Amino acid sequence: MAVQKPTSLDIAAAAGVSQATVSRALRDSPQVSEETRERVKKAARELGYIVNRNAAGLRTQQTNVLAVLLFDELGQHRFEANPFFLSMFGSISHAAAELKYDVLVTFQEDSENWHHDLIVANRADGIILLGYGDYRDSGSKFSMLTENECPYVLWGPDLPELKGKVVGCNNIKGGRLATEHLLSTGRNKIAFVGEASASSPEFLARFQGYSQTLTDAGIAVDPALQFDAHDEQEGYLAGLRLLASGCQFDGVFAVSDSIAIGVMRALKEADKRIPDDIALVGFDDLPLAAYVEPSLTTVRQDCKMAGQLLVHSLVSQIHKKAPGQMTIEPELIVRQSS
């Protein structure tokens, strides 16, 4: 039996107001006091109410606004934006402007009601999601958006349950490119730095490319050469643990440039010569990668194309059209670190 979705009448009963007041409160109408608006919104959140976008469209015109939600993926008290996502913003804004859309950017921590205010207030026609935290916790939220017919697109992993909703990189190929390059330089004890688990499916796909390439080359994948990391500081700490482990290694594939830069710092502190002693490859091709010393070899994700595809895919959904290209092919950028 299908679960009955809450209605504005349910909210009215829970908040002790009329249905008309609920409608005004969810639109942030100045005709409703702030106290009443908050009481109505609290009731809506508790009931799991989301505005039906199709029904709302019969009453209101489109906003011509695209919302970009950037998450504090680690839930830290001090927000630190992922530099890869920041590098996309210019392209997203430009692509949206070409299609006559404004962009609303919001930074917020991952929480149960992360999408609520944008949806119920009808502030945007659709959402671009950059970052999702632990994917195992976020999958149900994406399903909720789909069930409530809210247009959204995610930069993320190529997974069957998100078909038509994700723009992303061919991460397995990217992992292969990095590992093949390290092998081509004569390295055969290659460490992997980055979480390879269902929590981080993009990193996991890069690990799959790494491990498949080693296996194809007749090299056993060594769990002792695998270290979790998500950002630059964790990359630095992973580098220290790798050095302290006593394991022999002559190459490192880090699943992001930020992590790679952290590993580089640890190697330098240990007086390891890069690339003479240890070759290092990152992933993303952040602007900073070309300016660290030594400059970082990396697997490039085209940020400009990524922003364009995210916008065009979302606008296609808004207008009930099939999305176009959804996958970006990675490119190896060779610099001094390898």
mmCIF file of C-alpha atoms in Angstrom:
data_model
loop_
_atom_site.group_PDB
_atom_site.id
_atom_site.type_symbol
_atom_site.label_atom_id
_atom_site.label_comp_id
_atom_site.label_asym_id
_atom_site.label_seq_id
_atom_site.Cartn_x
_atom_site.Cartn_y
_atom_site.Cartn_z
ATOM 1 C CA MET A 1 0.000 0.000 0.000
ATOM 2 C CA ALA A 2 1.390 3.411 -0.996
ATOM 3 C CA VAL A 3 2.343 5.778 1.803
ATOM 4 C CA GLN A 4 0.112 8.848 1.840
ATOM 5 C CA LYS A 5 2.147 12.007 1.366
ATOM 6 C CA PRO A 6 1.421 14.847 3.806
ATOM 7 C CA THR A 7 -0.636 17.754 2.472
ATOM 8 C CA SER A 8 -0.973 21.413 3.338
ATOM 9 C CA LEU A 9 -4.119 20.446 5.290
ATOM 10 C CA ASP A 10 -1.976 18.184 7.489
ATOM 11 C CA ILE A 11 0.434 21.041 8.110
ATOM 12 C CA ALA A 12 -2.445 23.389 8.922
ATOM 13 C CA ALA A 13 -3.783 20.929 11.511
ATOM 14 C CA ALA A 14 -0.340 20.390 13.047
ATOM 15 C CA ALA A 15 0.445 24.109 13.217
ATOM 16 C CA GLY A 16 -3.033 25.217 14.276
ATOM 17 C CA VAL A 17 -3.542 27.586 11.336
ATOM 18 C CA SER A 18 -5.635 27.746 8.174
ATOM 19 C CA GLN A 19 -4.598 26.171 4.875
ATOM 20 C CA ALA A 20 -4.296 29.653 3.363
ATOM 21 C CA THR A 21 -1.886 30.645 6.132
ATOM 22 C CA VAL A 22 0.207 27.545 5.402
ATOM 23 C CA SER A 23 0.454 28.562 1.759
ATOM 24 C CA ARG A 24 1.498 32.110 2.656
ATOM 25 C CA ALA A 25 3.966 30.965 5.324
ATOM 26 C CA LEU A 26 5.737 28.571 2.973
ATOM 27 C CA ARG A 27 6.148 31.436 0.492
ATOM 28 C CA ASP A 28 7.578 33.656 3.261
ATOM 29 C CA SER A 29 4.729 36.111 2.805
ATOM 30 C CA PRO A 30 5.076 39.255 4.966
ATOM 31 C CA GLN A 31 1.351 38.882 5.703
ATOM 32 C CA VAL A 32 2.286 36.081 8.124
ATOM 33 C CA SER A 33 4.248 36.799 11.300
ATOM 34 C CA GLU A 34 7.742 35.381 11.620
ATOM 35 C CA GLU A 35 6.673 33.266 14.584
ATOM 36 C CA THR A 36 3.821 31.699 12.611
ATOM 37 C CA ARG A 37 6.035 31.137 9.559
ATOM 38 C CA GLU A 38 8.560 29.264 11.688
ATOM 39 C CA ARG A 39 5.804 27.186 13.326
ATOM 40 C CA VAL A 40 4.404 26.228 9.924
ATOM 41 C CA LYS A 41 7.851 25.392 8.519
ATOM 42 C CA LYS A 42 8.655 23.295 11.579
ATOM 43 C CA ALA A 43 5.427 21.334 11.097
ATOM 44 C CA ALA A 44 6.228 20.891 7.400
ATOM 45 C CA ARG A 45 9.709 19.577 8.195
ATOM 46 C CA GLU A 46 8.431 17.159 10.810
ATOM 47 C CA LEU A 47 5.812 15.818 8.407
ATOM 48 C CA GLY A 48 8.317 15.520 5.559
ATOM 49 C CA TYR A 49 6.248 17.843 3.372
ATOM 50 C CA ILE A 50 7.653 19.033 0.047
ATOM 51 C CA VAL A 51 5.860 21.311 -2.397
ATOM 52 C CA ASN A 52 4.644 19.503 -5.521
ATOM 53 C CA ARG A 53 6.551 21.358 -8.226
ATOM 54 C CA ASN A 54 4.034 20.516 -10.953
ATOM 55 C CA ALA A 55 1.113 21.794 -8.904
ATOM 56 C CA ALA A 56 3.029 24.874 -7.861
ATOM 57 C CA GLY A 57 3.765 25.611 -11.495
ATOM 58 C CA LEU A 58 0.047 25.981 -12.175
ATOM 59 C CA ARG A 59 -0.098 28.834 -9.666
ATOM 60 C CA THR A 60 3.276 30.506 -10.035
ATOM 61 C CA GLN A 61 5.664 31.305 -12.827
ATOM 62 C CA GLN A 62 9.150 29.846 -12.937
ATOM 63 C CA THR A 63 11.722 31.711 -10.903
ATOM 64 C CA ASN A 64 14.438 31.442 -13.574
ATOM 65 C CA VAL A 65 16.823 30.653 -10.737
ATOM 66 C CA LEU A 66 19.055 27.598 -10.434
ATOM 67 C CA ALA A 67 20.191 26.748 -6.910
ATOM 68 C CA VAL A 68 23.707 25.431 -6.320
ATOM 69 C CA LEU A 69 24.028 23.581 -3.006
ATOM 70 C CA LEU A 70 27.589 23.071 -1.820
ATOM 71 C CA PHE A 71 27.933 20.792 1.168
ATOM 72 C CA ASP A 72 30.235 20.783 4.142
ATOM 73 C CA GLU A 73 30.950 17.127 3.431
ATOM 74 C CA LEU A 74 32.810 16.379 6.645
ATOM 75 C CA GLY A 75 30.305 18.133 8.913
ATOM 76 C CA GLN A 76 33.029 20.296 10.415
ATOM 77 C CA HIS A 77 32.199 23.365 12.490
ATOM 78 C CA ARG A 78 34.549 25.356 10.249
ATOM 79 C CA PHE A 79 33.307 25.236 6.679
ATOM 80 C CA GLU A 80 35.984 24.550 4.086
ATOM 81 C CA ALA A 81 34.716 24.357 0.517
ATOM 82 C CA ASN A 82 36.087 21.681 -1.781
ATOM 83 C CA PRO A 83 38.418 23.612 -4.135
ATOM 84 C CA PHE A 84 37.394 21.426 -7.076
ATOM 85 C CA PHE A 85 33.776 22.523 -6.691
ATOM 86 C CA LEU A 86 34.785 26.153 -6.279
ATOM 87 C CA SER A 87 36.570 25.941 -9.617
ATOM 88 C CA MET A 88 33.249 24.981 -11.263
ATOM 89 C CA PHE A 89 31.308 28.053 -10.158
ATOM 90 C CA GLY A 90 32.417 30.373 -12.941
ATOM 91 C CA SER A 91 31.413 27.883 -15.615
ATOM 92 C CA ILE A 92 28.066 27.165 -13.933
ATOM 93 C CA SER A 93 27.257 30.877 -13.682
ATOM 94 C CA HIS A 94 28.256 31.566 -17.281
ATOM 95 C CA ALA A 95 26.285 28.618 -18.677
ATOM 96 C CA ALA A 96 23.225 29.605 -16.630
ATOM 97 C CA ALA A 97 23.424 33.228 -17.800
ATOM 98 C CA GLU A 98 23.506 32.098 -21.428
ATOM 99 C CA LEU A 99 20.195 30.316 -20.799
ATOM 100 C CA LYS A 100 18.725 33.357 -18.973
ATOM 101 C CA TYR A 101 18.944 31.854 -15.489
ATOM 102 C CA ASP A 102 20.296 33.422 -12.324
ATOM 103 C CA VAL A 103 22.280 31.305 -9.865
ATOM 104 C CA LEU A 104 21.657 31.078 -6.132
ATOM 105 C CA VAL A 105 24.629 29.591 -4.251
ATOM 106 C CA THR A 106 24.177 28.260 -0.746
ATOM 107 C CA PHE A 107 26.736 26.692 1.561
ATOM 108 C CA GLN A 108 25.298 24.404 4.193
ATOM 109 C CA GLU A 109 26.029 21.344 6.249
ATOM 110 C CA ASP A 110 24.553 18.012 5.325
ATOM 111 C CA SER A 111 21.396 17.466 7.358
ATOM 112 C CA GLU A 112 18.060 15.713 7.129
ATOM 113 C CA ASN A 113 16.359 18.826 5.746
ATOM 114 C CA TRP A 114 19.154 20.158 3.532
ATOM 115 C CA HIS A 115 16.825 20.781 0.584
ATOM 116 C CA HIS A 116 13.729 21.845 2.500
ATOM 117 C CA ASP A 117 13.819 25.633 2.500
ATOM 118 C CA LEU A 118 14.692 25.914 -1.184
ATOM 119 C CA ILE A 119 11.873 23.609 -2.212
ATOM 120 C CA VAL A 120 9.056 24.847 0.005
ATOM 121 C CA ALA A 121 9.832 28.487 -0.666
ATOM 122 C CA ASN A 122 9.930 27.963 -4.445
ATOM 123 C CA ARG A 123 13.147 29.942 -4.634
ATOM 124 C CA ALA A 124 14.586 27.892 -7.509
ATOM 125 C CA ASP A 125 13.428 25.917 -10.526
ATOM 126 C CA GLY A 126 16.003 23.198 -9.894
ATOM 127 C CA ILE A 127 19.062 22.265 -7.871
ATOM 128 C CA ILE A 128 22.696 21.519 -8.714
ATOM 129 C CA LEU A 129 24.242 19.444 -5.926
ATOM 130 C CA LEU A 130 27.996 19.664 -5.393
ATOM 131 C CA GLY A 131 29.085 17.229 -2.711
ATOM 132 C CA TYR A 132 26.987 14.720 -0.853
ATOM 133 C CA GLY A 133 28.951 13.541 2.196
ATOM 134 C CA ASP A 134 28.631 9.833 2.964
ATOM 135 C CA TYR A 135 26.815 8.428 -0.072
ATOM 136 C CA ARG A 136 25.218 5.687 2.022
ATOM 137 C CA ASP A 137 23.335 8.377 3.936
ATOM 138 C CA SER A 138 22.584 10.572 0.921
ATOM 139 C CA GLY A 139 21.037 8.031 -1.449
ATOM 140 C CA SER A 140 17.651 8.211 0.257
ATOM 141 C CA LYS A 141 17.661 12.003 -0.076
ATOM 142 C CA PHE A 142 18.207 11.826 -3.824
ATOM 143 C CA SER A 143 15.350 9.326 -4.026
ATOM 144 C CA MET A 144 13.123 11.756 -2.115
ATOM 145 C CA LEU A 145 13.875 14.536 -4.600
ATOM 146 C CA THR A 146 13.059 12.203 -7.492
ATOM 147 C CA GLU A 147 9.817 11.002 -5.905
ATOM 148 C CA ASN A 148 8.717 14.600 -5.336
ATOM 149 C CA GLU A 149 9.501 15.510 -8.964
ATOM 150 C CA CYS A 150 12.051 18.156 -8.054
ATOM 151 C CA PRO A 151 14.515 18.757 -10.909
ATOM 152 C CA TYR A 152 18.064 18.206 -9.700
ATOM 153 C CA VAL A 153 21.442 17.134 -11.003
ATOM 154 C CA LEU A 154 24.417 15.894 -9.033
ATOM 155 C CA TRP A 155 28.140 16.002 -9.747
ATOM 156 C CA GLY A 156 29.029 12.513 -8.662
ATOM 157 C CA PRO A 157 29.268 8.786 -9.278
ATOM 158 C CA ASP A 158 27.899 6.852 -12.226
ATOM 159 C CA LEU A 159 25.421 4.613 -10.408
ATOM 160 C CA PRO A 160 22.292 2.886 -11.827
ATOM 161 C CA GLU A 161 19.955 4.389 -9.222
ATOM 162 C CA LEU A 162 20.980 7.910 -10.291
ATOM 163 C CA LYS A 163 20.627 7.420 -14.034
ATOM 164 C CA GLY A 164 19.798 10.714 -15.742
ATOM 165 C CA LYS A 165 20.568 12.690 -12.570
ATOM 166 C CA VAL A 166 24.379 12.636 -12.513
ATOM 167 C CA VAL A 167 27.086 14.449 -14.419
ATOM 168 C CA GLY A 168 30.501 13.057 -13.608
ATOM 169 C CA CYS A 169 33.904 11.889 -14.710
ATOM 170 C CA ASN A 170 34.865 8.452 -16.005
ATOM 171 C CA ASN A 171 36.599 7.724 -12.715
ATOM 172 C CA ILE A 172 37.661 4.160 -13.489
ATOM 173 C CA LYS A 173 39.432 5.379 -16.612
ATOM 174 C CA GLY A 174 41.003 8.194 -14.596
ATOM 175 C CA GLY A 175 42.389 5.699 -12.084
ATOM 176 C CA ARG A 176 43.788 3.669 -14.956
ATOM 177 C CA LEU A 177 45.456 6.700 -16.548
ATOM 178 C CA ALA A 178 47.208 7.622 -13.301
ATOM 179 C CA THR A 179 48.411 4.094 -12.591
ATOM 180 C CA GLU A 180 49.475 3.352 -16.167
ATOM 181 C CA HIS A 181 51.549 6.522 -16.135
ATOM 182 C CA LEU A 182 53.300 5.580 -12.893
ATOM 183 C CA LEU A 183 54.016 2.104 -14.269
ATOM 184 C CA SER A 184 55.400 3.644 -17.461
ATOM 185 C CA THR A 185 57.969 5.553 -15.387
ATOM 186 C CA GLY A 186 59.256 2.286 -13.926
ATOM 187 C CA ARG A 187 57.351 2.360 -10.631
ATOM 188 C CA ASN A 188 55.944 -0.949 -9.419
ATOM 189 C CA LYS A 189 55.231 -0.368 -5.721
ATOM 190 C CA ILE A 190 52.450 2.185 -6.006
ATOM 191 C CA ALA A 191 50.540 3.368 -2.943
ATOM 192 C CA PHE A 192 46.900 4.488 -3.092
ATOM 193 C CA VAL A 193 45.745 7.397 -0.906
ATOM 194 C CA GLY A 194 41.999 8.074 -0.659
ATOM 195 C CA GLU A 195 38.981 6.268 0.759
ATOM 196 C CA ALA A 196 37.915 3.341 -1.438
ATOM 197 C CA SER A 197 34.488 2.452 -0.040
ATOM 198 C CA ALA A 198 30.760 2.711 -0.709
ATOM 199 C CA SER A 199 30.804 5.948 1.292
ATOM 200 C CA SER A 200 32.906 7.588 -1.448
ATOM 201 C CA PRO A 201 31.876 5.928 -4.734
ATOM 202 C CA GLU A 202 33.934 8.280 -6.933
ATOM 203 C CA PHE A 203 37.103 7.472 -4.992
ATOM 204 C CA LEU A 204 36.124 3.795 -5.092
ATOM 205 C CA ALA A 205 35.876 3.910 -8.894
ATOM 206 C CA ARG A 206 39.352 5.480 -9.082
ATOM 207 C CA PHE A 207 40.624 2.682 -6.851
ATOM 208 C CA GLN A 208 39.046 0.140 -9.200
ATOM 209 C CA GLY A 209 40.948 1.681 -12.108
ATOM 210 C CA TYR A 210 44.157 1.590 -10.044
ATOM 211 C CA SER A 211 43.728 -2.025 -8.924
ATOM 212 C CA GLN A 212 42.659 -3.289 -12.366
ATOM 213 C CA THR A 213 45.730 -1.707 -13.947
ATOM 214 C CA LEU A 214 48.090 -3.257 -11.397
ATOM 215 C CA THR A 215 46.448 -6.655 -11.863
ATOM 216 C CA ASP A 216 46.724 -6.379 -15.651
ATOM 217 C CA ALA A 217 50.439 -5.641 -15.186
ATOM 218 C CA GLY A 218 50.888 -8.754 -13.037
ATOM 219 C CA ILE A 219 51.352 -6.761 -9.823
ATOM 220 C CA ALA A 220 49.453 -7.787 -6.699
ATOM 221 C CA VAL A 221 47.331 -5.089 -5.074
ATOM 222 C CA ASP A 222 48.846 -4.591 -1.611
ATOM 223 C CA PRO A 223 46.375 -3.514 1.128
ATOM 224 C CA ALA A 224 49.351 -2.297 3.182
ATOM 225 C CA LEU A 225 49.842 0.452 0.580
ATOM 226 C CA GLN A 226 46.282 1.806 0.872
ATOM 227 C CA PHE A 227 45.542 4.772 3.148
ATOM 228 C CA ASP A 228 42.275 6.677 3.639
ATOM 229 C CA ALA A 229 42.149 10.448 3.140
ATOM 230 C CA HIS A 230 39.588 13.068 2.040
ATOM 231 C CA ASP A 231 41.411 16.414 2.046
ATOM 232 C CA GLU A 232 44.862 18.014 2.180
ATOM 233 C CA GLN A 233 45.392 17.607 5.928
ATOM 234 C CA GLU A 234 44.308 13.977 5.843
ATOM 235 C CA GLY A 235 46.565 13.475 2.821
ATOM 236 C CA TYR A 236 49.473 14.821 4.859
ATOM 237 C CA LEU A 237 48.662 12.483 7.757
ATOM 238 C CA ALA A 238 48.267 9.547 5.359
ATOM 239 C CA GLY A 239 51.683 10.382 3.917
ATOM 240 C CA LEU A 240 53.195 10.303 7.398
ATOM 241 C CA ARG A 241 51.568 6.929 8.111
ATOM 242 C CA LEU A 242 52.777 5.563 4.792
ATOM 243 C CA LEU A 243 56.339 6.620 5.553
ATOM 244 C CA ALA A 244 56.151 5.232 9.092
ATOM 245 C CA SER A 245 54.714 1.898 7.929
ATOM 246 C CA GLY A 246 58.070 0.650 6.722
ATOM 247 C CA CYS A 247 56.498 -0.489 3.444
ATOM 248 C CA GLN A 248 58.607 -0.021 0.345
ATOM 249 C CA PHE A 249 56.974 2.223 -2.264
ATOM 250 C CA ASP A 250 58.181 4.244 -5.229
ATOM 251 C CA GLY A 251 54.943 5.851 -6.419
ATOM 252 C CA VAL A 252 51.733 7.324 -5.006
ATOM 253 C CA PHE A 253 48.348 7.778 -6.647
ATOM 254 C CA ALA A 254 46.251 10.221 -4.608
ATOM 255 C CA VAL A 255 42.578 10.449 -5.550
ATOM 256 C CA SER A 256 42.497 14.266 -5.487
ATOM 257 C CA ASP A 257 45.003 17.072 -5.939
ATOM 258 C CA SER A 258 44.283 18.339 -2.433
ATOM 259 C CA ILE A 259 45.189 14.940 -0.990
ATOM 260 C CA ALA A 260 48.250 14.737 -3.255
ATOM 261 C CA ILE A 261 49.504 18.124 -2.036
ATOM 262 C CA GLY A 262 49.186 16.886 1.542
ATOM 263 C CA VAL A 263 51.150 13.734 0.674
ATOM 264 C CA MET A 264 53.768 15.890 -1.058
ATOM 265 C CA ARG A 265 54.274 17.891 2.130
ATOM 266 C CA ALA A 266 54.856 14.712 4.144
ATOM 267 C CA LEU A 267 57.345 13.389 1.581
ATOM 268 C CA LYS A 268 59.269 16.661 1.562
ATOM 269 C CA GLU A 269 59.486 16.710 5.352
ATOM 270 C CA ALA A 270 61.018 13.229 5.166
ATOM 271 C CA ASP A 271 63.582 14.518 2.626
ATOM 272 C CA LYS A 272 62.179 12.304 -0.126
ATOM 273 C CA ARG A 273 63.010 13.550 -3.601
ATOM 274 C CA ILE A 274 60.021 13.892 -5.926
ATOM 275 C CA PRO A 275 60.043 12.240 -8.436
ATOM 276 C CA ASP A 276 63.532 10.708 -8.064
ATOM 277 C CA ASP A 277 62.659 8.703 -4.951
ATOM 278 C CA ILE A 278 58.880 8.699 -5.195
ATOM 279 C CA ALA A 279 56.635 9.734 -8.092
ATOM 280 C CA LEU A 280 53.296 11.341 -7.248
ATOM 281 C CA VAL A 281 50.065 11.698 -9.255
ATOM 282 C CA GLY A 282 46.879 13.500 -8.182
ATOM 283 C CA PHE A 283 43.390 13.868 -9.649
ATOM 284 C CA ASP A 284 41.315 16.965 -10.641
ATOM 285 C CA ASP A 285 43.887 19.411 -12.099
ATOM 286 C CA LEU A 286 43.168 22.237 -9.686
ATOM 287 C CA PRO A 287 44.796 25.563 -10.658
ATOM 288 C CA LEU A 288 47.180 25.136 -7.712
ATOM 289 C CA ALA A 289 48.528 21.861 -9.130
ATOM 290 C CA ALA A 290 50.644 23.730 -11.683
ATOM 291 C CA TYR A 291 52.209 25.992 -9.046
ATOM 292 C CA VAL A 292 53.249 23.682 -6.212
ATOM 293 C CA GLU A 293 56.910 22.629 -6.151
ATOM 294 C CA PRO A 294 57.392 20.298 -7.898
ATOM 295 C CA SER A 295 54.385 20.881 -10.140
ATOM 296 C CA LEU A 296 51.866 18.075 -9.797
ATOM 297 C CA THR A 297 51.143 15.443 -12.423
ATOM 298 C CA THR A 298 47.402 14.869 -12.297
ATOM 299 C CA VAL A 299 44.318 13.495 -14.015
ATOM 300 C CA ARG A 300 42.284 16.395 -15.321
ATOM 301 C CA GLN A 301 38.532 16.772 -14.964
ATOM 302 C CA ASP A 302 37.394 19.571 -17.254
ATOM 303 C CA CYS A 303 35.739 22.024 -14.844
ATOM 304 C CA LYS A 304 34.451 24.259 -17.624
ATOM 305 C CA MET A 305 32.717 21.389 -19.384
ATOM 306 C CA ALA A 306 31.482 20.045 -16.044
ATOM 307 C CA GLY A 307 29.718 23.306 -15.220
ATOM 308 C CA GLN A 308 28.158 23.493 -18.673
ATOM 309 C CA LEU A 309 26.882 19.907 -18.542
ATOM 310 C CA LEU A 310 25.423 20.366 -15.060
ATOM 311 C CA VAL A 311 23.459 23.439 -16.137
ATOM 312 C CA HIS A 312 22.282 22.024 -19.462
ATOM 313 C CA SER A 313 21.237 18.740 -17.858
ATOM 314 C CA LEU A 314 19.228 20.537 -15.165
ATOM 315 C CA VAL A 315 17.525 22.897 -17.609
ATOM 316 C CA SER A 316 16.609 19.894 -19.790
ATOM 317 C CA GLN A 317 14.879 18.339 -16.781
ATOM 318 C CA ILE A 318 13.055 21.574 -15.996
ATOM 319 C CA HIS A 319 11.694 21.629 -19.549
ATOM 320 C CA LYS A 320 10.909 17.875 -19.535
ATOM 321 C CA LYS A 321 13.551 17.077 -22.147
ATOM 322 C CA ALA A 322 16.015 14.195 -22.233
ATOM 323 C CA PRO A 323 19.480 15.124 -20.950
ATOM 324 C CA GLY A 324 22.449 15.116 -23.283
ATOM 325 C CA GLN A 325 26.030 14.159 -22.462
ATOM 326 C CA MET A 326 26.523 13.242 -18.799
ATOM 327 C CA THR A 327 30.105 11.908 -18.620
ATOM 328 C CA ILE A 328 33.423 13.728 -18.928
ATOM 329 C CA GLU A 329 36.475 11.820 -20.111
ATOM 330 C CA PRO A 330 39.596 12.375 -17.970
ATOM 331 C CA GLU A 331 42.954 13.514 -19.340
ATOM 332 C CA LEU A 332 46.442 12.873 -17.958
ATOM 333 C CA ILE A 333 48.457 16.064 -17.374
ATOM 334 C CA VAL A 334 52.152 15.237 -16.905
ATOM 335 C CA ARG A 335 54.243 17.630 -14.808
ATOM 336 C CA GLN A 336 57.361 17.491 -12.641
ATOM 337 C CA SER A 337 56.116 15.229 -9.819
ATOM 338 C CA SER A 338 56.407 12.106 -11.980
#
